[in-house]
């Protein structure tokens, strides 16, 4: 199957379970940008989603989301994505996936990705250097078809997980592809220095 025109309902999985090692172990989801936490920015970006699962520490939020910890613990982004997918209460044709540390993602990002994905099995945001970011939409049935067993997903990259799928690349607008890996990244983003398009890649 491929994504069809007119798709309206989708689910979202927010990946917020990283160890934040380059930030001294700080929980990235709680870091503030423009007076709001990275988790709040991420939830805003998928405001159109009918159901949202956050893979990471449970924190107070006024949004109806489900929190879960990735299995295996610290098993990497693919394990987080698949754990989040398994926690969805309903089945949707597509799932939007995003890293919590990309605060310039917006609802329009995922609308564009869904539009680009028509006729394909998904779409992924790719920066100007061609690096695929952890901001994508994927057909649920195809994700289920290529997922490895529980042991196989440990330490697996999202790139490797989705490699068999027909994903079209979409270009970012403005700073959509920027992420926060270090305190320097946070200062740069707050100061709006020269654009740094390298976000959280699928590796």
XYZ file of C-alpha atoms in Angstrom:
203
model
C 0.000 0.000 0.000
C 0.964 3.643 -0.379
C -0.303 6.772 1.320
C -3.413 8.122 -0.369
C -4.551 11.661 -1.016
C -6.990 13.079 1.513
C -5.535 11.414 4.599
C -6.704 13.246 7.716
C -6.271 11.084 10.822
C -2.810 10.097 12.002
C -0.981 9.220 15.210
C 2.292 10.675 16.488
C 5.238 9.280 18.428
C 7.519 11.803 20.152
C 10.981 10.393 20.920
C 12.067 11.924 24.233
C 13.895 9.045 25.891
C 17.512 9.854 25.052
C 20.141 10.100 27.769
C 21.166 13.673 26.904
C 24.814 12.745 27.480
C 26.170 15.884 25.787
C 23.923 17.961 28.036
C 25.236 16.407 31.226
C 22.353 13.975 31.502
C 19.661 16.675 31.584
C 16.227 15.537 30.435
C 15.934 17.236 27.045
C 12.158 17.354 27.174
C 12.308 19.784 30.122
C 14.716 22.272 28.490
C 13.067 25.583 27.658
C 13.257 27.415 24.350
C 11.344 30.673 23.938
C 9.808 30.165 27.375
C 8.372 26.721 26.609
C 9.777 23.246 27.123
C 10.996 21.166 24.202
C 8.193 18.707 24.923
C 5.616 21.478 24.630
C 7.127 22.525 21.304
C 7.005 18.901 20.089
C 3.379 18.474 21.119
C 2.502 21.699 19.337
C 4.139 20.358 16.173
C 1.790 17.351 16.162
C -1.333 19.212 17.277
C -3.167 17.698 14.276
C -2.514 14.125 15.472
C -5.505 12.184 16.750
C -3.371 10.268 19.280
C 0.090 11.012 20.686
C 2.558 8.775 22.515
C 5.616 10.297 24.181
C 8.502 7.878 24.662
C 10.300 9.295 27.689
C 9.893 10.446 31.285
C 6.337 11.258 32.310
C 5.901 14.949 33.059
C 2.819 17.111 33.650
C 1.123 18.241 30.464
C -2.272 19.657 29.605
C -2.390 17.540 26.463
C -4.018 14.070 26.354
C -0.891 12.027 25.654
C 0.340 8.579 26.648
C 3.812 8.272 28.209
C 5.903 5.130 27.940
C 9.557 4.184 28.399
C 11.332 2.565 25.477
C 11.882 -1.180 25.626
C 14.665 -2.145 25.915
C 15.630 0.825 28.094
C 17.972 3.192 26.230
C 17.648 0.819 23.276
C 17.921 3.647 20.762
C 15.487 5.572 18.566
C 14.180 2.574 16.601
C 13.316 0.783 19.835
C 11.642 3.980 21.040
C 9.627 4.344 17.845
C 8.416 0.739 17.932
C 7.607 0.915 21.648
C 5.591 4.069 21.010
C 3.819 2.471 18.062
C 2.829 -0.499 20.254
C 1.285 1.835 22.858
C -1.175 3.401 20.418
C -4.720 2.632 21.490
C -6.093 2.852 17.949
C -4.732 2.084 14.528
C -4.106 4.906 12.074
C -2.964 4.764 8.439
C 0.163 6.797 9.216
C 2.370 7.705 12.146
C 4.282 10.956 12.497
C 7.623 10.567 14.265
C 9.730 13.366 15.721
C 12.634 13.896 18.088
C 11.803 16.079 21.093
C 14.877 18.264 20.545
C 13.735 19.914 17.294
C 11.748 22.944 18.533
C 11.301 24.580 15.122
C 9.134 21.767 13.794
C 5.539 22.893 13.315
C 2.156 21.466 12.341
C 2.871 22.661 8.806
C 5.980 20.466 8.709
C 3.927 17.312 9.083
C 1.191 18.539 6.752
C 3.846 19.013 4.067
C 5.358 15.610 4.788
C 1.958 13.946 4.469
C 1.389 15.723 1.167
C 4.827 14.698 -0.088
C 4.204 11.090 0.969
C 1.212 10.610 -1.318
C 2.052 7.705 -3.617
C 4.888 6.563 -1.340
C 5.199 4.728 1.971
C 6.247 7.807 3.891
C 8.215 11.035 3.813
C 11.160 12.300 5.835
C 12.602 15.748 6.440
C 16.086 16.009 4.899
C 18.457 18.931 5.433
C 20.353 20.752 2.685
C 23.226 18.273 3.044
C 20.852 15.391 2.323
C 20.866 14.019 5.871
C 17.522 12.520 6.864
C 16.216 13.867 10.159
C 14.114 12.354 12.921
C 11.030 14.092 11.604
C 8.960 11.893 9.320
C 5.659 10.251 8.519
C 5.405 6.564 7.724
C 2.657 4.170 6.706
C 1.757 2.096 9.753
C 1.261 -1.167 7.880
C 4.662 -0.926 6.212
C 6.370 -0.060 9.491
C 4.814 -3.162 11.019
C 5.953 -5.249 8.059
C 9.644 -4.359 8.391
C 10.043 -4.264 12.166
C 12.532 -6.750 13.632
C 11.914 -8.945 16.649
C 12.321 -7.491 20.129
C 15.983 -8.425 20.408
C 16.766 -7.133 16.938
C 15.492 -3.603 17.615
C 18.010 -2.976 20.417
C 20.560 -0.412 19.268
C 19.019 -0.217 15.803
C 18.930 3.126 14.014
C 15.733 4.485 12.492
C 17.597 4.680 9.185
C 18.230 0.923 9.256
C 14.664 0.204 10.368
C 13.102 2.208 7.529
C 15.702 1.452 4.848
C 13.422 -1.039 3.002
C 10.628 1.538 2.679
C 9.896 3.966 -0.135
C 10.358 7.283 1.692
C 10.396 10.533 -0.228
C 12.518 13.386 1.131
C 11.080 16.787 1.998
C 13.102 19.980 2.413
C 12.877 21.979 5.646
C 11.602 25.523 5.815
C 13.702 27.930 7.863
C 15.130 26.287 10.976
C 12.851 23.235 11.025
C 15.806 20.837 10.862
C 17.758 22.373 13.742
C 18.114 20.344 16.923
C 19.558 20.808 20.407
C 22.327 18.372 21.222
C 24.549 20.623 23.333
C 24.282 23.796 25.406
C 26.021 25.567 22.537
C 23.196 24.465 20.228
C 20.720 25.971 22.670
C 22.578 29.285 22.785
C 22.863 29.361 18.980
C 19.168 28.699 18.534
C 18.202 31.332 21.088
C 20.478 33.831 19.359
C 19.322 32.796 15.886
C 22.891 32.673 14.618
C 23.763 31.425 11.154
C 21.444 28.537 10.208
C 22.768 25.133 11.223
C 20.628 22.634 9.328
C 22.041 19.428 10.775
C 19.325 18.071 13.024
C 18.766 14.699 14.644
C 19.581 12.267 11.860
C 18.056 8.832 11.463
C 21.361 7.229 12.435
